[in-house]
Structures are given as C-alpha cells and as structure tokens.
mmCIF file of C-alpha atoms in Angstrom:
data_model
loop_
_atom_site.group_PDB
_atom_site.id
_atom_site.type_symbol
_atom_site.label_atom_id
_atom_site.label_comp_id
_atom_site.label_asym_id
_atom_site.label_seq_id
_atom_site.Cartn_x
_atom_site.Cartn_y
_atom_site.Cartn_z
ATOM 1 C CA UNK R 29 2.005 1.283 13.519
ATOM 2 C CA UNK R 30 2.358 1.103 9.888
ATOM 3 C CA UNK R 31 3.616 -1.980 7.417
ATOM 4 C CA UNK R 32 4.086 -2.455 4.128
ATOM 5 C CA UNK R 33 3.941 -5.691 2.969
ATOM 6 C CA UNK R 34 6.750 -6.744 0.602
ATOM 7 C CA UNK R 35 6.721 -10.089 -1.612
ATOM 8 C CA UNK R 36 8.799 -11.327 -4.178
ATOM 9 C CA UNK R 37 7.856 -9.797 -7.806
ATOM 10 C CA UNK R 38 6.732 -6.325 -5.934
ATOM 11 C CA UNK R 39 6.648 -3.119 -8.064
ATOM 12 C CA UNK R 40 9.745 -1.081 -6.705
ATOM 13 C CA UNK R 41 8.796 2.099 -7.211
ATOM 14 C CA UNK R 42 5.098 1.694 -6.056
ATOM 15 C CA UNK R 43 6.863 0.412 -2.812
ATOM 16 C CA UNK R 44 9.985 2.839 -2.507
ATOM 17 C CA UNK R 45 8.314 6.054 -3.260
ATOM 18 C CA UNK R 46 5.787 5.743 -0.714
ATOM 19 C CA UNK R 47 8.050 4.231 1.944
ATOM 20 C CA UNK R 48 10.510 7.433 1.349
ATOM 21 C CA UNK R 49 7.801 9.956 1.148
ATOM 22 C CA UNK R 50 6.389 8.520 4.511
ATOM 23 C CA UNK R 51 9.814 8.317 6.434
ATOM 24 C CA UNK R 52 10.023 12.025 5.343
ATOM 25 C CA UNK R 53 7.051 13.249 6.841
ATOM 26 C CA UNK R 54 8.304 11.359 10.353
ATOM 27 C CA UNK R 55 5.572 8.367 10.462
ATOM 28 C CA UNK R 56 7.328 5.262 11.296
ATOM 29 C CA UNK R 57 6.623 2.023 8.726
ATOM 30 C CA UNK R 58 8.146 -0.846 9.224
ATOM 31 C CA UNK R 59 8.517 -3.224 5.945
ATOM 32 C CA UNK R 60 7.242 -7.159 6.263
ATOM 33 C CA UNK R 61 9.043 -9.417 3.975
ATOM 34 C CA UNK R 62 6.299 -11.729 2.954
ATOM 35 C CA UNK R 63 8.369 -15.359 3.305
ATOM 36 C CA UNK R 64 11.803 -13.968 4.109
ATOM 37 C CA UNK R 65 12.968 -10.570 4.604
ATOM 38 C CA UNK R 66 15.129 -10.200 0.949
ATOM 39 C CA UNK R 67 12.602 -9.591 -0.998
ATOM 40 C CA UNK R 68 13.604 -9.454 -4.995
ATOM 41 C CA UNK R 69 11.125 -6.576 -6.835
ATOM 42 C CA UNK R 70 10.136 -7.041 -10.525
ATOM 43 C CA UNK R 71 13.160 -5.763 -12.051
ATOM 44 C CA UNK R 72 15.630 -7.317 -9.850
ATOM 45 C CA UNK R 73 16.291 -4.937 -7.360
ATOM 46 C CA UNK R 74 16.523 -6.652 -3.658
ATOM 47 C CA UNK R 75 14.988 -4.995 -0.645
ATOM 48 C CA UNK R 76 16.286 -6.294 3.015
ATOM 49 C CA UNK R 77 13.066 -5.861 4.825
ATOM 50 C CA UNK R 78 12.783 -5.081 8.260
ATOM 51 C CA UNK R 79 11.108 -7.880 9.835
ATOM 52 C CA UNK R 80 9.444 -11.374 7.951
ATOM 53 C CA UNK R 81 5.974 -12.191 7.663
ATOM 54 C CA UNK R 82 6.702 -14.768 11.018
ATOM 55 C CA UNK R 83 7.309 -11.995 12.974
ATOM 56 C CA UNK R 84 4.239 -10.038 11.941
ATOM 57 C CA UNK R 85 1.996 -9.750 15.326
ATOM 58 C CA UNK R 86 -0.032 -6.426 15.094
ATOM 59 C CA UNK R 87 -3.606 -7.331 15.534
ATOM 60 C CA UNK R 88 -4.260 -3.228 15.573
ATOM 61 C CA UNK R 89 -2.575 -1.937 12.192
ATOM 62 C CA UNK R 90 -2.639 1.767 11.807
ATOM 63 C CA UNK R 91 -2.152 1.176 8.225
ATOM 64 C CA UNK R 92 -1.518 -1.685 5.741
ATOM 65 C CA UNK R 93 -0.030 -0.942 3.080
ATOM 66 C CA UNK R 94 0.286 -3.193 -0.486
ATOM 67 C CA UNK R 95 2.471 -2.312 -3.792
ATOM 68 C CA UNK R 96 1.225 -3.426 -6.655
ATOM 69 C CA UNK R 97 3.185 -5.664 -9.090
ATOM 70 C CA UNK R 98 3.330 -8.941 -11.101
ATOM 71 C CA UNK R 99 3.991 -11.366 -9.431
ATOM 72 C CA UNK R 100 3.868 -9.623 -6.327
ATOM 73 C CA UNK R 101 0.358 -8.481 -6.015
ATOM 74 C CA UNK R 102 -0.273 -12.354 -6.148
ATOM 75 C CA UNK R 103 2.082 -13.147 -3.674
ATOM 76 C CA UNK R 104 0.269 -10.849 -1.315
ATOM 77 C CA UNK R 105 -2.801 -12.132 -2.145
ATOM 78 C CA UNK R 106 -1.656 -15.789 -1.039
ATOM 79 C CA UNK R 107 -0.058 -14.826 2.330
ATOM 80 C CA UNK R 108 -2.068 -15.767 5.332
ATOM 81 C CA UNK R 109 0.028 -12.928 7.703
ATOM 82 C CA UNK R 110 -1.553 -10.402 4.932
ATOM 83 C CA UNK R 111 -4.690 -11.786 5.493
ATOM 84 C CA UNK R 112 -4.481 -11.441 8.947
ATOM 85 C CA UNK R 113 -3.132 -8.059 8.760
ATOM 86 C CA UNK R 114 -6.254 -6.946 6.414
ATOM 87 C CA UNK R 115 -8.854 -8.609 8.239
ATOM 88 C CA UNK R 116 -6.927 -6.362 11.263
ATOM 89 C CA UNK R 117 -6.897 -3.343 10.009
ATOM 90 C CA UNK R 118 -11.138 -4.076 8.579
ATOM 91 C CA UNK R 119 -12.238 -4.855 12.232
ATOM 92 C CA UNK R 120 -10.712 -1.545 13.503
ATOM 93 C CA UNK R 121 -11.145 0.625 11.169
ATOM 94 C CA UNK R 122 -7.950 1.337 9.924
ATOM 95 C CA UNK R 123 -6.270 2.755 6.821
ATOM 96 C CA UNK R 124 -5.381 0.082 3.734
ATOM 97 C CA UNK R 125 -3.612 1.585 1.159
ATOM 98 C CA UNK R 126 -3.176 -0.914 -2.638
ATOM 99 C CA UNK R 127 -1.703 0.448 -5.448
ATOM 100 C CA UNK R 128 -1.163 -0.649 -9.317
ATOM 101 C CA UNK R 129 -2.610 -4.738 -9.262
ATOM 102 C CA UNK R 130 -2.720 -4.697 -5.611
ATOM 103 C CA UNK R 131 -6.132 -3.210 -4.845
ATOM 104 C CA UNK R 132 -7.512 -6.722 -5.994
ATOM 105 C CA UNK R 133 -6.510 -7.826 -2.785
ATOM 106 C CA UNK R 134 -8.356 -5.495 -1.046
ATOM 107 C CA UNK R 135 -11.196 -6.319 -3.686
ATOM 108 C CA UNK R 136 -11.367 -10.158 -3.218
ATOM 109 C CA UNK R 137 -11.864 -10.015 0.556
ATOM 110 C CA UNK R 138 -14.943 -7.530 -0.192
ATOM 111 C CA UNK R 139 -13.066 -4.575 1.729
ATOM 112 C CA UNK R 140 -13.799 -2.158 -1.221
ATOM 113 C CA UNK R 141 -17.511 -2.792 -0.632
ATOM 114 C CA UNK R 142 -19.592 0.492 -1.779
ATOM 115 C CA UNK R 143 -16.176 2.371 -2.096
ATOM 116 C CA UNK R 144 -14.708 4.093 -5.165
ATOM 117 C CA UNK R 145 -11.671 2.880 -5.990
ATOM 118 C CA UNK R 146 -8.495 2.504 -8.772
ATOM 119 C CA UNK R 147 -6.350 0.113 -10.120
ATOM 120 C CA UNK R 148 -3.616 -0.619 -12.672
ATOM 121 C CA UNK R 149 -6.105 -1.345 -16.359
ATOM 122 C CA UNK R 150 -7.220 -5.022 -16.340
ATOM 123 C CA UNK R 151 -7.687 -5.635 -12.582
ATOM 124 C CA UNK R 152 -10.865 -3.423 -12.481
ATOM 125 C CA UNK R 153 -13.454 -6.739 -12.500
ATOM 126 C CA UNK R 154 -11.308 -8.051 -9.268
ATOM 127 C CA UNK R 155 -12.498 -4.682 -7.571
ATOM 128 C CA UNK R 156 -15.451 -6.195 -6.123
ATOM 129 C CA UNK R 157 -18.047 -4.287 -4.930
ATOM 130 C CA UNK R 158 -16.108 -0.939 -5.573
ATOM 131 C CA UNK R 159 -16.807 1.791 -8.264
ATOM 132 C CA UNK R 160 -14.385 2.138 -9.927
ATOM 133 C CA UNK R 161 -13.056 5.807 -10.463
ATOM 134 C CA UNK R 162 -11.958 6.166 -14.361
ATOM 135 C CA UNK R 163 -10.853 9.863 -13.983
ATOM 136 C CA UNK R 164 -8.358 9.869 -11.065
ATOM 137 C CA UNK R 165 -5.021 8.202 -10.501
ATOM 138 C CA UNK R 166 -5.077 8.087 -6.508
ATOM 139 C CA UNK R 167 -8.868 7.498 -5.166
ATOM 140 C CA UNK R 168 -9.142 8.049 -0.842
ATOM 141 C CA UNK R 169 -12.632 6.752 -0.105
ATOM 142 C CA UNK R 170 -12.973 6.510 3.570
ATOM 143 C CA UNK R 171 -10.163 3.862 4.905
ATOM 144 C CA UNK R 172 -9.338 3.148 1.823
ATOM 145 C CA UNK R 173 -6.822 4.467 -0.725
ATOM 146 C CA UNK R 174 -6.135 2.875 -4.003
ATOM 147 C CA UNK R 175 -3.736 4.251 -6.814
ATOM 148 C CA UNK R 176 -3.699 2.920 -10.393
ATOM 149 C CA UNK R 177 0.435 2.096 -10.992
ATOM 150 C CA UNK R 178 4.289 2.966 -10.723
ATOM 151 C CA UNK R 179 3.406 6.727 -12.445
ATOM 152 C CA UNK R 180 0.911 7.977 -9.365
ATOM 153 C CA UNK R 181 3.714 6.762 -6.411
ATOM 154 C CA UNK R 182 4.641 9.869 -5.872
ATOM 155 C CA UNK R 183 1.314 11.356 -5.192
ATOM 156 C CA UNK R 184 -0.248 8.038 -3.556
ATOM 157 C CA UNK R 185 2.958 8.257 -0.959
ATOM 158 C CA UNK R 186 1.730 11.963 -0.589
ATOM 159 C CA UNK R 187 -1.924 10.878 0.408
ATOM 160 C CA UNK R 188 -0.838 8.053 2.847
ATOM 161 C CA UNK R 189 0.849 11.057 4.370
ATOM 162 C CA UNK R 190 -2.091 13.310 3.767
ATOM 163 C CA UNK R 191 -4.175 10.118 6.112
ATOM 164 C CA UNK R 192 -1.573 9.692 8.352
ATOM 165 C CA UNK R 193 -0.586 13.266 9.106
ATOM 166 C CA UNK R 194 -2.334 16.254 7.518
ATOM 167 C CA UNK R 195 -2.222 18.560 4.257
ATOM 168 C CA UNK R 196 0.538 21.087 5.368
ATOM 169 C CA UNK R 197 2.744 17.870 5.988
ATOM 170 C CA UNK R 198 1.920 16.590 2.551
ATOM 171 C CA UNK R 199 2.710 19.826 0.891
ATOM 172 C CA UNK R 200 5.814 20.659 2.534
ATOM 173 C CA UNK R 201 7.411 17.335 1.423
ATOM 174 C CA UNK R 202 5.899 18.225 -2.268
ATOM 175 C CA UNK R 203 7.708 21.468 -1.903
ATOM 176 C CA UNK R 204 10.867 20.004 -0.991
ATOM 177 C CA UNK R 205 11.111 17.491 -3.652
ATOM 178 C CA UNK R 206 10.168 20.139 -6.278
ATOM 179 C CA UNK R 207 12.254 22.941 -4.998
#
C-alpha cells in the first residue's frame, strides 16, 4: 500500500499533483491526516483525508510519501505514526518519496545515507549524509526519491509512478495531460 502523509501547513500542490498523477496511473494511495483527517494546506485550502494518523497500522509500506511545506514539513517531522511509517518502510526496503522541505525528514533519521538527493534551497545542511544533486529537480537514488518544490510536482508524481509502475505508464499519463 501507499500513504501520503498530510499535516497541517502542507504544500498543496506538492501533495495534490502527485496524489492525482498516481490515482491516474491505477496505484491505490490512501492519504493519513497527521492529527485529524481535515488537514488545512499552506494557503488555506482543506483536504478531508482518508484515514488519521490513529488509524495508521501498516508496518509494510509500499511507499511513504511526504509533501513538502512550511509548517508542514515540521509537522511531519514531529509525528510519531510518520516515524513509524519511515522506520517501516527503511527495514523493508521500501520506496520514500519527500519533496520541497520535506526530504529533511528523511535526512534527520539518516535514511538519505550515501544517497543523492534534492530539496527546496535552504534545507540542503538537514540532508544528512546525502549528496546533494544541484543540477536536477527530481533525484531517484535507490528507494529514495526527493524533489526540490511546488514547480517539479508534476514530474516527481510522474517518477513515483515511474517506481511504482513502469515508464510506458509514466508517459502515457504525460501524454494525456499534454495532449
């Protein structure tokens, strides 16, 4: 299964444009409301959620999944079901996916360890342990894919689909939203 966590202060885009792509290309995600399940985004949009944090009980993630955002990245990074789901996902080998501020989540709990990685500029010294990959917006290194803000969504959602599916997937749902 896959989850995206959602806390208050989350970037919307970084969230919705991922989600969408990914419901697209068929995989099933469910969203996890980190204290609640109406979760408020930066810019005041509200997001029901499909299930709280409380009800969180995977303990064999496919893929986790963290937008980025002020004060949401923080929000993640104080949840103990995130934790839990991270330290999940680490022991099996499974995909976690940070974008924009996020990926210093991943970074403080030393899962970008000897992997290249992004983030949004500013967050790069909580990357610990990672290289950090000036040139690219969306960096897959292993498990691990990181994107640096709300202006690579579109193609992060497309590599979580690349992970979780395959390239022909990806591309057809590029083709489709291009025309």
């Amino acid at each position: 299964m896959v989850y995206m966590f959602l806390a208050d202060g989350f970037e919307e885009v970084e969230a919705l444009c991922p989600l969408d792509i990914l419901r697209r290309a068929g995989v099933e995600v469910t969203t996890v409301g980190v204290g609640k399940d109406m979760i408020r985004g930066a810019h005041g949009i509200t997001v029901l959620a499909d299930i709280p944090d409380v009800m969180y009980r995977d303990s064999s993630p496919d893929m986790i999944i963290l937008p980025g955002g002020m004060p949401g990245a923080a929000n993640l990074d104080a949840c103990k079901t995130v934790d839990a789901a991270l330290k999940a996902a680490s022991r099996k080998g499974s995909f976690m996916a940070a974008i924009c501020a996020a990926p210093f989540v991943l970074g403080k709990r030393g899962l970008l360890e000897g992997k290249r990685a992004v983030c949004y500029p500013g967050f790069e010294g909580d990357l610990v342990g990672a290289e950090v990959d000036e040139t690219k917006t969306v960096v897959r290194d292993g498990n691990v894919i990181t994107a640096k803000g709300m202006g690579a969504a579109f193609e992060f959602g497309l590599e979580l689909v690349r992970c979780l599916c395959d390239d022909d997937t990806a591309e057809k749902i590029k083709a489709s939203v291009f025309g």
